[in-house]
N, CA, C and O atoms as a Tinker XYZ file with bonds, in Angstrom:
   448  protein
     1  N      1.257000   -1.541000   -0.279000    73     2
     2  CA    -0.127000   -0.082000   -0.122000    64     1     3
     3  C      0.982000    1.362000   -0.269000    63     2     4     5
     4  O      2.049000    1.253000    0.336000    81     3
     5  N      0.771000    2.464000   -0.926000    73     3     6
     6  CA     1.196000    3.108000   -0.798000    64     5     7
     7  C      1.213000    4.057000    0.839000    63     6     8     9
     8  O      0.778000    3.710000    1.938000    81     7
     9  N      2.003000    5.522000    0.348000    73     7    10
    10  CA     2.379000    6.363000    1.525000    64     9    11
    11  C      2.209000    7.325000    1.624000    63    10    12    13
    12  O      2.748000    8.106000    2.407000    81    11
    13  N      1.097000    7.598000    0.547000    73    11    14
    14  CA     0.414000    8.702000    0.033000    64    13    15
    15  C     -0.514000    9.543000    1.403000    63    14    16    17
    16  O     -1.365000    9.058000    2.149000    81    15
    17  N     -0.104000   10.582000    1.368000    73    15    18
    18  CA    -0.571000   10.644000    2.580000    64    17    19
    19  C     -2.163000   11.723000    1.787000    63    18    20    21
    20  O     -2.140000   12.637000    0.963000    81    19
    21  N     -3.319000   11.077000    2.494000    73    19    22
    22  CA    -4.424000   11.910000    2.741000    64    21    23
    23  C     -5.085000   12.837000    2.982000    63    22    24    25
    24  O     -5.264000   12.568000    4.170000    81    23
    25  N     -5.801000   14.054000    2.786000    73    23    26
    26  CA    -5.640000   15.293000    3.483000    64    25    27
    27  C     -7.634000   14.890000    3.022000    63    26    28    29
    28  O     -8.091000   14.732000    1.890000    81    27
    29  N     -8.452000   14.827000    4.463000    73    27    30
    30  CA    -9.478000   14.564000    4.285000    64    29    31
    31  C     -9.824000   15.798000    4.997000    63    30    32    33
    32  O     -9.331000   16.038000    6.100000    81    31
    33  N    -11.223000   17.147000    4.017000    73    31    34
    34  CA   -11.282000   17.829000    4.147000    64    33    35
    35  C    -13.067000   17.590000    4.688000    63    34    36    37
    36  O    -14.014000   17.147000    4.038000    81    35
    37  N    -13.018000   17.982000    5.811000    73    35    38
    38  CA   -14.862000   17.969000    6.290000    64    37    39
    39  C    -15.009000   19.632000    6.330000    63    38    40    41
    40  O    -14.253000   20.326000    7.011000    81    39
    41  N    -16.074000   20.172000    5.517000    73    39    42
    42  CA   -16.196000   21.700000    5.701000    64    41    43
    43  C    -18.025000   21.328000    6.709000    63    42    44    45
    44  O    -19.008000   20.638000    6.440000    81    43
    45  N    -17.695000   22.108000    7.705000    73    43    46
    46  CA   -19.243000   21.860000    8.837000    64    45    47
    47  C    -19.923000   23.491000    8.744000    63    46    48    49
    48  O    -19.188000   24.418000    8.403000    81    47
    49  N    -20.974000   23.663000    8.985000    73    47    50
    50  CA   -21.738000   24.617000    9.611000    64    49    51
    51  C    -23.378000   24.174000   10.144000    63    50    52    53
    52  O    -24.392000   23.868000    9.516000    81    51
    53  N    -23.005000   24.338000   11.934000    73    51    54
    54  CA   -23.977000   23.964000   13.079000    64    53    55
    55  C    -24.597000   22.650000   12.443000    63    54    56    57
    56  O    -25.806000   22.450000   12.328000    81    55
    57  N    -23.596000   21.789000   12.050000    73    55    58
    58  CA   -23.841000   19.867000   12.133000    64    57    59
    59  C    -23.342000   19.540000   13.419000    63    58    60    61
    60  O    -23.102000   18.333000   13.414000    81    59
    61  N    -23.007000   20.169000   14.787000    73    59    62
    62  CA   -22.909000   19.420000   16.117000    64    61    63
    63  C    -23.051000   18.338000   16.210000    63    62    64    65
    64  O    -22.188000   17.505000   16.489000    81    63
    65  N    -24.672000   18.092000   15.890000    73    63    66
    66  CA   -25.719000   16.768000   15.962000    64    65    67
    67  C    -24.691000   15.309000   14.796000    63    66    68    69
    68  O    -24.620000   14.196000   15.319000    81    67
    69  N    -24.093000   15.471000   13.515000    73    67    70
    70  CA   -23.746000   14.817000   13.007000    64    69    71
    71  C    -22.446000   14.660000   12.757000    63    70    72    73
    72  O    -22.063000   13.608000   12.246000    81    71
    73  N    -21.454000   15.791000   13.109000    73    71    74
    74  CA   -20.253000   16.213000   13.267000    64    73    75
    75  C    -19.420000   14.993000   13.893000    63    74    76    77
    76  O    -18.385000   14.712000   13.288000    81    75
    77  N    -19.734000   14.244000   15.010000    73    75    78
    78  CA   -18.133000   13.431000   15.573000    64    77    79
    79  C    -18.602000   11.817000   14.206000    63    78    80    81
    80  O    -17.783000   10.938000   13.935000    81    79
    81  N    -19.912000   11.873000   13.671000    73    79    82
    82  CA   -20.085000   10.081000   13.372000    64    81    83
    83  C    -19.341000   10.506000   11.870000    63    82    84    85
    84  O    -18.933000    9.549000   11.212000    81    83
    85  N    -19.124000   12.006000   11.241000    73    83    86
    86  CA   -18.648000   11.659000   10.303000    64    85    87
    87  C    -16.860000   11.530000   10.784000    63    86    88    89
    88  O    -16.167000   10.516000   10.704000    81    87
    89  N    -16.541000   12.575000   11.164000    73    87    90
    90  CA   -14.986000   12.186000   11.829000    64    89    91
    91  C    -14.897000   11.236000   12.413000    63    90    92    93
    92  O    -13.727000   11.056000   12.753000    81    91
    93  N    -15.792000   10.199000   12.852000    73    91    94
    94  CA   -14.897000    9.194000   13.078000    64    93    95
    95  C    -15.131000    7.990000   12.323000    63    94    96    97
    96  O    -14.747000    6.862000   12.630000    81    95
    97  N    -15.767000    8.315000   11.349000    73    95    98
    98  CA   -15.806000    7.196000   10.095000    64    97    99
    99  C    -14.587000    7.851000    9.611000    63    98   100   101
   100  O    -14.109000    6.843000    9.091000    81    99
   101  N    -14.216000    8.238000    9.513000    73    99   102
   102  CA   -12.437000    9.196000    8.683000    64   101   103
   103  C    -11.277000    8.622000    9.718000    63   102   104   105
   104  O    -10.226000    8.072000    9.388000    81   103
   105  N    -11.728000    8.885000   11.001000    73   103   106
   106  CA   -10.772000    8.074000   12.574000    64   105   107
   107  C    -10.098000    6.590000   11.791000    63   106   108   109
   108  O     -8.930000    6.206000   11.727000    81   107
   109  N    -11.521000    5.908000   11.190000    73   107   110
   110  CA   -11.377000    4.515000   11.294000    64   109   111
   111  C    -11.093000    4.012000   10.102000    63   110   112   113
   112  O    -11.143000    2.786000   10.003000    81   111
   113  N    -10.814000    4.625000    9.195000    73   111   114
   114  CA   -10.319000    4.252000    7.475000    64   113   115
   115  C     -9.263000    2.929000    7.940000    63   114   116   117
   116  O     -8.360000    2.766000    8.761000    81   115
   117  N     -9.774000    2.331000    7.174000    73   115   118
   118  CA    -8.509000    1.577000    6.774000    64   117   119
   119  C     -7.415000    1.679000    6.098000    63   118   120   121
   120  O     -6.861000    0.646000    5.720000    81   119
   121  N     -6.834000    3.030000    5.783000    73   119   122
   122  CA    -5.986000    3.634000    4.852000    64   121   123
   123  C     -5.547000    4.628000    5.581000    63   122   124   125
   124  O     -6.212000    5.421000    6.247000    81   123
   125  N     -4.296000    4.564000    5.429000    73   123   126
   126  CA    -2.981000    5.458000    6.697000    64   125   127
   127  C     -2.134000    5.280000    6.424000    63   126   128   129
   128  O     -1.498000    4.227000    6.470000    81   127
   129  N     -1.611000    7.201000    5.697000    73   127   130
   130  CA    -1.767000    8.093000    7.074000    64   129   131
   131  C     -2.236000    8.783000    5.994000    63   130   132   133
   132  O     -1.954000    9.004000    4.816000    81   131
   133  N     -3.440000    9.162000    7.209000    73   131   134
   134  CA    -4.148000   10.335000    6.384000    64   133   135
   135  C     -4.580000   11.689000    7.824000    63   134   136   137
   136  O     -4.741000   11.344000    8.995000    81   135
   137  N     -4.679000   13.049000    7.381000    73   135   138
   138  CA    -4.867000   13.985000    8.212000    64   137   139
   139  C     -6.124000   14.451000    7.760000    63   138   140   141
   140  O     -6.287000   14.740000    6.575000    81   139
   141  N     -7.224000   14.570000    8.785000    73   139   142
   142  CA    -8.234000   15.309000    9.002000    64   141   143
   143  C     -8.290000   17.100000    8.999000    63   142   144   145
   144  O     -7.676000   17.796000    9.808000    81   143
   145  N     -9.180000   17.625000    7.881000    73   143   146
   146  CA    -8.961000   18.980000    8.794000    64   145   147
   147  C    -10.388000   18.764000    8.385000    63   146   148   149
   148  O    -10.900000   18.095000    7.487000    81   147
   149  N    -10.968000   19.700000    9.520000    73   147   150
   150  CA   -12.587000   20.203000   10.006000    64   149   151
   151  C    -12.177000   21.581000    9.544000    63   150   152   153
   152  O    -11.274000   22.113000   10.189000    81   151
   153  N    -12.783000   22.350000    8.365000    73   151   154
   154  CA   -13.406000   24.060000    8.514000    64   153   155
   155  C    -14.838000   24.370000    9.162000    63   154   156   157
   156  O    -15.971000   24.180000    8.721000    81   155
   157  N    -14.281000   25.033000   10.625000    73   155   158
   158  CA   -16.265000   25.229000   10.708000    64   157   159
   159  C    -16.321000   26.505000   10.335000    63   158   160   161
   160  O    -15.479000   27.372000   10.570000    81   159
   161  N    -17.414000   26.622000    9.695000    73   159   162
   162  CA   -17.095000   28.057000    8.548000    64   161   163
   163  C    -18.938000   28.586000    9.180000    63   162   164   165
   164  O    -20.029000   28.389000    8.645000    81   163
   165  N    -18.522000   29.397000   10.696000    73   163   166
   166  CA   -18.300000   30.390000   11.104000    64   165   167
   167  C    -20.695000   29.263000   11.837000    63   166   168   169
   168  O    -21.913000   29.413000   11.927000    81   167
   169  N    -19.905000   28.660000   11.978000    73   167   170
   170  CA   -21.384000   27.881000   13.048000    64   169   171
   171  C    -21.668000   28.725000   14.953000    63   170   172   173
   172  O    -20.823000   29.262000   15.669000    81   171
   173  N    -22.693000   28.573000   15.132000    73   171   174
   174  CA   -23.214000   29.659000   16.147000    64   173   175
   175  C    -23.866000   28.320000   17.423000    63   174   176   177
   176  O    -24.534000   28.561000   18.428000    81   175
   177  N    -23.516000   27.309000   17.059000    73   175   178
   178  CA   -24.229000   25.872000   18.005000    64   177   179
   179  C    -23.005000   25.671000   18.793000    63   178   180   181
   180  O    -22.152000   26.475000   19.169000    81   179
   181  N    -23.149000   24.155000   18.981000    73   179   182
   182  CA   -21.929000   24.103000   20.293000    64   181   183
   183  C    -20.510000   23.059000   19.096000    63   182   184   185
   184  O    -19.584000   22.388000   19.553000    81   183
   185  N    -20.821000   23.274000   17.609000    73   183   186
   186  CA   -19.568000   22.695000   16.955000    64   185   187
   187  C    -18.157000   22.802000   17.707000    63   186   188   189
   188  O    -17.314000   21.905000   17.685000    81   187
   189  N    -18.006000   24.108000   18.423000    73   187   190
   190  CA   -16.577000   23.672000   18.794000    64   189   191
   191  C    -16.433000   22.859000   20.199000    63   190   192   193
   192  O    -15.292000   22.558000   20.550000    81   191
   193  N    -17.621000   22.461000   21.083000    73   191   194
   194  CA   -16.990000   21.887000   21.769000    64   193   195
   195  C    -16.995000   20.389000   21.476000    63   194   196   197
   196  O    -16.125000   19.826000   22.142000    81   195
   197  N    -17.530000   19.753000   20.877000    73   195   198
   198  CA   -17.797000   18.162000   19.244000    64   197   199
   199  C    -16.013000   18.693000   18.986000    63   198   200   201
   200  O    -15.212000   18.588000   19.915000    81   199
   201  N    -15.695000   19.116000   17.942000    73   199   202
   202  CA   -14.291000   19.307000   17.417000    64   201   203
   203  C    -13.399000   18.854000   18.492000    63   202   204   205
   204  O    -12.643000   17.896000   18.328000    81   203
   205  N    -13.494000   19.775000   20.013000    73   203   206
   206  CA   -12.123000   19.396000   20.807000    64   205   207
   207  C    -11.800000   18.559000   21.566000    63   206   208   209
   208  O    -10.724000   18.446000   22.155000    81   207
   209  N    -13.136000   17.604000   21.626000    73   207   210
   210  CA   -13.383000   16.179000   21.551000    64   209   211
   211  C    -12.157000   15.275000   21.155000    63   210   212   213
   212  O    -11.539000   14.395000   21.754000    81   211
   213  N    -12.043000   15.897000   19.787000    73   211   214
   214  CA   -11.168000   14.958000   19.380000    64   213   215
   215  C     -9.467000   15.459000   19.345000    63   214   216   217
   216  O     -8.724000   15.163000   18.409000    81   215
   217  N     -9.082000   16.170000   20.405000    73   215   218
   218  CA    -7.596000   16.495000   20.271000    64   217   219
   219  C     -7.185000   16.911000   19.193000    63   218   220   221
   220  O     -7.745000   17.631000   18.365000    81   219
   221  N     -5.876000   16.311000   19.196000    73   219   222
   222  CA    -4.857000   15.929000   17.667000    64   221   223
   223  C     -5.365000   15.356000   16.948000    63   222   224   225
   224  O     -5.173000   15.726000   15.789000    81   223
   225  N     -5.913000   14.642000   17.065000    73   223   226
   226  CA    -6.326000   14.125000   15.665000    64   225   227
   227  C     -6.496000   14.144000   14.934000    63   226   228   229
   228  O     -6.275000   13.372000   14.001000    81   227
   229  N     -7.380000   15.821000   15.099000    73   227   230
   230  CA    -7.746000   16.464000   13.744000    64   229   231
   231  C     -7.083000   17.703000   13.524000    63   230   232   233
   232  O     -6.306000   17.911000   14.455000    81   231
   233  N     -7.064000   18.990000   12.319000    73   231   234
   234  CA    -7.044000   19.956000   12.042000    64   233   235
   235  C     -7.710000   20.654000   12.490000    63   234   236   237
   236  O     -8.369000   19.694000   12.889000    81   235
   237  N     -8.326000   21.601000   12.913000    73   235   238
   238  CA    -9.525000   22.795000   12.805000    64   237   239
   239  C     -8.796000   24.481000   12.327000    63   238   240   241
   240  O     -7.784000   25.128000   12.596000    81   239
   241  N    -10.029000   24.634000   11.479000    73   239   242
   242  CA    -9.915000   25.556000   11.127000    64   241   243
   243  C    -11.399000   26.419000   11.448000    63   242   244   245
   244  O    -12.524000   25.921000   11.440000    81   243
   245  N    -11.058000   27.788000   11.715000    73   243   246
   246  CA   -12.367000   28.162000   11.849000    64   245   247
   247  C    -12.315000   29.745000   11.353000    63   246   248   249
   248  O    -11.437000   30.558000   11.641000    81   247
   249  N    -13.081000   29.889000   10.817000    73   247   250
   250  CA   -13.648000   31.095000    9.914000    64   249   251
   251  C    -15.314000   31.495000    9.647000    63   250   252   253
   252  O    -16.271000   30.734000    9.790000    81   251
   253  N    -15.344000   33.305000    9.103000    73   251   254
   254  CA   -16.657000   33.547000    9.388000    64   253   255
   255  C    -17.042000   32.629000    8.584000    63   254   256   257
   256  O    -16.332000   31.915000    7.876000    81   255
   257  N    -18.796000   32.639000    8.738000    73   255   258
   258  CA   -19.311000   31.762000    7.515000    64   257   259
   259  C    -18.674000   32.673000    5.788000    63   258   260   261
   260  O    -18.143000   33.723000    5.426000    81   259
   261  N    -19.019000   31.831000    5.421000    73   259   262
   262  CA   -18.452000   31.829000    3.610000    64   261   263
   263  C    -19.221000   30.842000    2.570000    63   262   264   265
   264  O    -19.452000   31.100000    1.389000    81   263
   265  N    -19.501000   29.877000    3.141000    73   263   266
   266  CA   -20.086000   29.265000    2.500000    64   265   267
   267  C    -19.336000   27.700000    2.533000    63   266   268   269
   268  O    -18.137000   27.541000    2.762000    81   267
   269  N    -20.103000   26.829000    2.313000    73   267   270
   270  CA   -19.514000   25.327000    1.766000    64   269   271
   271  C    -18.019000   25.374000    0.697000    63   270   272   273
   272  O    -17.087000   24.700000    1.137000    81   271
   273  N    -17.788000   26.033000   -0.493000    73   271   274
   274  CA   -16.987000   26.310000   -1.060000    64   273   275
   275  C    -15.900000   27.150000   -0.315000    63   274   276   277
   276  O    -14.700000   26.961000   -0.512000    81   275
   277  N    -16.350000   28.019000    0.491000    73   275   278
   278  CA   -14.599000   28.518000    0.992000    64   277   279
   279  C    -14.528000   27.483000    2.041000    63   278   280   281
   280  O    -13.568000   27.497000    2.812000    81   279
   281  N    -15.048000   26.977000    2.101000    73   279   282
   282  CA   -14.290000   25.985000    3.165000    64   281   283
   283  C    -13.882000   25.075000    2.905000    63   282   284   285
   284  O    -12.759000   24.772000    3.309000    81   283
   285  N    -14.550000   24.319000    2.190000    73   283   286
   286  CA   -13.388000   23.799000    1.072000    64   285   287
   287  C    -11.848000   24.068000    0.739000    63   286   288   289
   288  O    -10.773000   23.550000    1.043000    81   287
   289  N    -12.340000   25.273000   -0.135000    73   287   290
   290  CA   -10.929000   26.106000   -0.273000    64   289   291
   291  C     -9.992000   26.451000    1.007000    63   290   292   293
   292  O     -8.771000   26.602000    1.045000    81   291
   293  N    -10.822000   26.517000    1.894000    73   291   294
   294  CA    -9.609000   26.509000    2.687000    64   293   295
   295  C     -8.990000   25.645000    3.468000    63   294   296   297
   296  O     -7.817000   25.800000    3.808000    81   295
   297  N     -9.760000   24.591000    3.848000    73   295   298
   298  CA    -8.988000   23.201000    4.115000    64   297   299
   299  C     -7.769000   22.552000    3.059000    63   298   300   301
   300  O     -6.766000   21.917000    3.386000    81   299
   301  N     -8.193000   22.917000    1.794000    73   299   302
   302  CA    -6.899000   21.983000    0.909000    64   301   303
   303  C     -6.195000   23.141000    1.076000    63   302   304   305
   304  O     -5.134000   22.841000    1.624000    81   303
   305  N     -6.258000   24.282000    0.880000    73   303   306
   306  CA    -5.035000   25.531000    1.086000    64   305   307
   307  C     -4.232000   24.961000    2.583000    63   306   308   309
   308  O     -3.006000   25.000000    2.685000    81   307
   309  N     -4.791000   24.640000    3.269000    73   307   310
   310  CA    -4.020000   24.090000    4.906000    64   309   311
   311  C     -3.553000   22.736000    4.303000    63   310   312   313
   312  O     -2.616000   22.204000    4.899000    81   311
   313  N     -4.021000   22.138000    3.294000    73   311   314
   314  CA    -3.979000   20.450000    3.546000    64   313   315
   315  C     -2.356000   20.498000    3.097000    63   314   316   317
   316  O     -1.839000   21.379000    2.410000    81   315
   317  N     -1.510000   18.988000    3.827000    73   315   318
   318  CA    -0.649000   19.074000    3.673000    64   317   319
   319  C     -0.140000   17.562000    2.272000    63   318   320   321
   320  O      0.978000   17.379000    1.789000    81   319
   321  N     -1.436000   16.755000    1.989000    73   319   322
   322  CA    -1.384000   15.189000    1.674000    64   321   323
   323  C     -1.145000   15.724000   -0.227000    63   322   324   325
   324  O     -0.680000   16.820000   -0.538000    81   323
   325  N     -1.553000   14.738000   -1.165000    73   323   326
   326  CA    -1.169000   14.756000   -2.000000    64   325   327
   327  C     -2.283000   14.325000   -2.334000    63   326   328   329
   328  O     -2.661000   14.891000   -3.360000    81   327
   329  N     -3.021000   13.559000   -1.940000    73   327   330
   330  CA    -4.793000   13.092000   -1.659000    64   329   331
   331  C     -5.982000   13.747000   -1.450000    63   330   332   333
   332  O     -6.743000   12.979000   -0.860000    81   331
   333  N     -6.586000   15.010000   -1.702000    73   331   334
   334  CA    -7.861000   15.418000   -1.348000    64   333   335
   335  C     -8.626000   14.774000   -1.728000    63   334   336   337
   336  O     -8.716000   14.291000   -2.857000    81   335
   337  N     -9.844000   14.571000   -0.145000    73   335   338
   338  CA   -10.613000   13.734000   -0.260000    64   337   339
   339  C    -11.614000   14.933000    0.610000    63   338   340   341
   340  O    -11.174000   15.544000    1.584000    81   339
   341  N    -12.687000   15.085000    0.190000    73   339   342
   342  CA   -13.994000   15.794000    1.023000    64   341   343
   343  C    -15.400000   14.622000    1.239000    63   342   344   345
   344  O    -16.025000   13.848000    0.514000    81   343
   345  N    -15.424000   15.070000    2.761000    73   343   346
   346  CA   -16.791000   14.297000    2.959000    64   345   347
   347  C    -17.967000   15.442000    4.164000    63   346   348   349
   348  O    -17.951000   16.003000    5.259000    81   347
   349  N    -18.603000   15.272000    3.291000    73   347   350
   350  CA   -19.986000   16.563000    4.399000    64   349   351
   351  C    -19.875000   15.934000    5.926000    63   350   352   353
   352  O    -19.254000   14.912000    6.219000    81   351
   353  N    -20.629000   16.791000    6.843000    73   351   354
   354  CA   -20.231000   16.844000    7.611000    64   353   355
   355  C    -22.041000   15.840000    8.035000    63   354   356   357
   356  O    -22.399000   14.875000    8.709000    81   355
   357  N    -22.331000   16.321000    7.608000    73   355   358
   358  CA   -23.670000   15.212000    7.836000    64   357   359
   359  C    -24.001000   14.093000    7.230000    63   358   360   361
   360  O    -25.142000   13.683000    7.016000    81   359
   361  N    -22.009000   13.113000    6.684000    73   359   362
   362  CA   -22.446000   12.127000    5.961000    64   361   363
   363  C    -21.538000   10.833000    6.773000    63   362   364   365
   364  O    -21.865000   10.774000    7.958000    81   363
   365  N    -20.625000    9.943000    6.435000    73   363   366
   366  CA   -20.131000    9.123000    6.914000    64   365   367
   367  C    -19.225000    8.035000    5.669000    63   366   368   369
   368  O    -19.788000    7.931000    4.579000    81   367
   369  N    -18.334000    7.529000    5.794000    73   367   370
   370  CA   -17.633000    6.423000    5.097000    64   369   371
   371  C    -17.778000    5.021000    5.267000    63   370   372   373
   372  O    -18.453000    4.764000    6.264000    81   371
   373  N    -17.344000    3.926000    4.583000    73   371   374
   374  CA   -17.154000    3.023000    4.659000    64   373   375
   375  C    -15.779000    2.709000    5.123000    63   374   376   377
   376  O    -14.701000    3.057000    4.640000    81   375
   377  N    -16.085000    1.860000    6.333000    73   375   378
   378  CA   -13.806000    1.711000    7.306000    64   377   379
   379  C    -13.436000    1.690000    6.036000    63   378   380   381
   380  O    -13.255000    2.898000    5.885000    81   379
   381  N    -13.081000    1.010000    4.565000    73   379   382
   382  CA   -12.159000    0.693000    3.347000    64   381   383
   383  C    -12.162000    1.719000    2.522000    63   382   384   385
   384  O    -11.269000    1.786000    1.678000    81   383
   385  N    -13.203000    2.762000    2.601000    73   383   386
   386  CA   -13.710000    4.002000    1.514000    64   385   387
   387  C    -12.621000    3.694000    1.064000    63   386   388   389
   388  O    -12.606000    2.952000    0.082000    81   387
   389  N    -10.941000    4.323000    1.833000    73   387   390
   390  CA   -10.356000    5.591000    1.941000    64   389   391
   391  C     -8.961000    4.331000    0.307000    63   390   392   393
   392  O     -8.617000    4.489000   -0.864000    81   391
   393  N     -8.729000    3.257000    1.451000    73   391   394
   394  CA    -7.940000    2.133000    1.231000    64   393   395
   395  C     -8.567000    1.508000   -0.906000    63   394   396   397
   396  O     -7.801000    1.154000   -1.803000    81   395
   397  N     -9.475000    1.576000   -0.948000    73   395   398
   398  CA    -9.857000    1.524000   -1.874000    64   397   399
   399  C     -9.659000    2.335000   -3.061000    63   398   400   401
   400  O     -9.180000    1.914000   -4.114000    81   399
   401  N    -10.065000    3.560000   -2.831000    73   399   402
   402  CA    -9.729000    4.343000   -4.045000    64   401   403
   403  C     -9.008000    4.672000   -4.291000    63   402   404   405
   404  O     -8.683000    5.010000   -5.430000    81   403
   405  N     -7.997000    4.767000   -2.642000    73   403   406
   406  CA    -6.078000    4.543000   -3.177000    64   405   407
   407  C     -5.668000    4.275000   -4.081000    63   406   408   409
   408  O     -4.928000    5.016000   -4.728000    81   407
   409  N     -6.180000    2.571000   -4.587000    73   407   410
   410  CA    -5.618000    1.527000   -4.180000    64   409   411
   411  C     -6.171000    1.530000   -6.125000    63   410   412   413
   412  O     -5.284000    1.002000   -6.796000    81   411
   413  N     -7.397000    2.011000   -6.996000    73   411   414
   414  CA    -7.484000    2.460000   -7.478000    64   413   415
   415  C     -6.818000    3.205000   -8.473000    63   414   416   417
   416  O     -6.562000    2.876000   -9.631000    81   415
   417  N     -6.495000    4.569000   -7.687000    73   415   418
   418  CA    -6.036000    5.674000   -8.751000    64   417   419
   419  C     -4.912000    4.995000   -8.893000    63   418   420   421
   420  O     -4.770000    4.618000  -10.057000    81   419
   421  N     -3.765000    4.581000   -7.943000    73   419   422
   422  CA    -2.483000    4.215000   -7.689000    64   421   423
   423  C     -2.415000    3.425000   -9.203000    63   422   424   425
   424  O     -1.387000    3.899000   -9.685000    81   423
   425  N     -3.081000    2.283000  -10.397000    73   423   426
   426  CA    -3.307000    1.356000  -10.598000    64   425   427
   427  C     -3.780000    2.563000  -11.889000    63   426   428   429
   428  O     -4.647000    2.204000  -12.684000    81   427
   429  N     -3.343000    3.565000  -11.989000    73   427   430
   430  CA    -4.502000    4.068000  -13.077000    64   429   431
   431  C     -5.966000    4.234000  -13.066000    63   430   432   433
   432  O     -6.532000    4.766000  -14.022000    81   431
   433  N     -6.538000    3.853000  -12.146000    73   431   434
   434  CA    -8.082000    3.496000  -12.131000    64   433   435
   435  C     -8.760000    2.884000  -12.932000    63   434   436   437
   436  O     -9.853000    3.322000  -13.291000    81   435
   437  N     -8.203000    1.619000  -13.431000    73   435   438
   438  CA    -7.817000    0.273000  -13.374000    64   437   439
   439  C     -8.585000   -0.921000  -12.308000    63   438   440   441
   440  O     -7.784000   -1.425000  -11.521000    81   439
   441  N     -9.983000   -1.409000  -12.196000    73   439   442
   442  CA   -10.329000   -2.219000  -11.482000    64   441   443
   443  C     -9.713000   -3.152000  -11.779000    63   442   444   445
   444  O     -9.738000   -3.473000  -12.967000    81   443
   445  N     -8.819000   -4.062000  -10.710000    73   443   446
   446  CA    -8.479000   -5.567000  -10.722000    64   445   447
   447  C     -9.341000   -6.263000  -10.220000    63   446   448
   448  O     -9.195000   -7.484000  -10.165000    81   447
């Protein structure tokens, strides 16, 4: 398996009720190494408390509300990964999602 870092960008705005599940699904990926960047796009509820519970396992960027595209762009600008992946804060991934996608990319998009 490759050692390409995958940067996972999760933009969020007032989704504290679903954000923990989304982040947990990324941290549980079978593929490593990853970096998880959550961009809080000006949330006004308890998003900060949810994010604080993850400690150093994620990076958090806070910005005033500028919409999901601006939040994604901020995450990409801060990322170090060779591969970028996006996850909405109200969604989750299956545990082998990144592993399967990286393997497919390394094969030039050919299923084997």
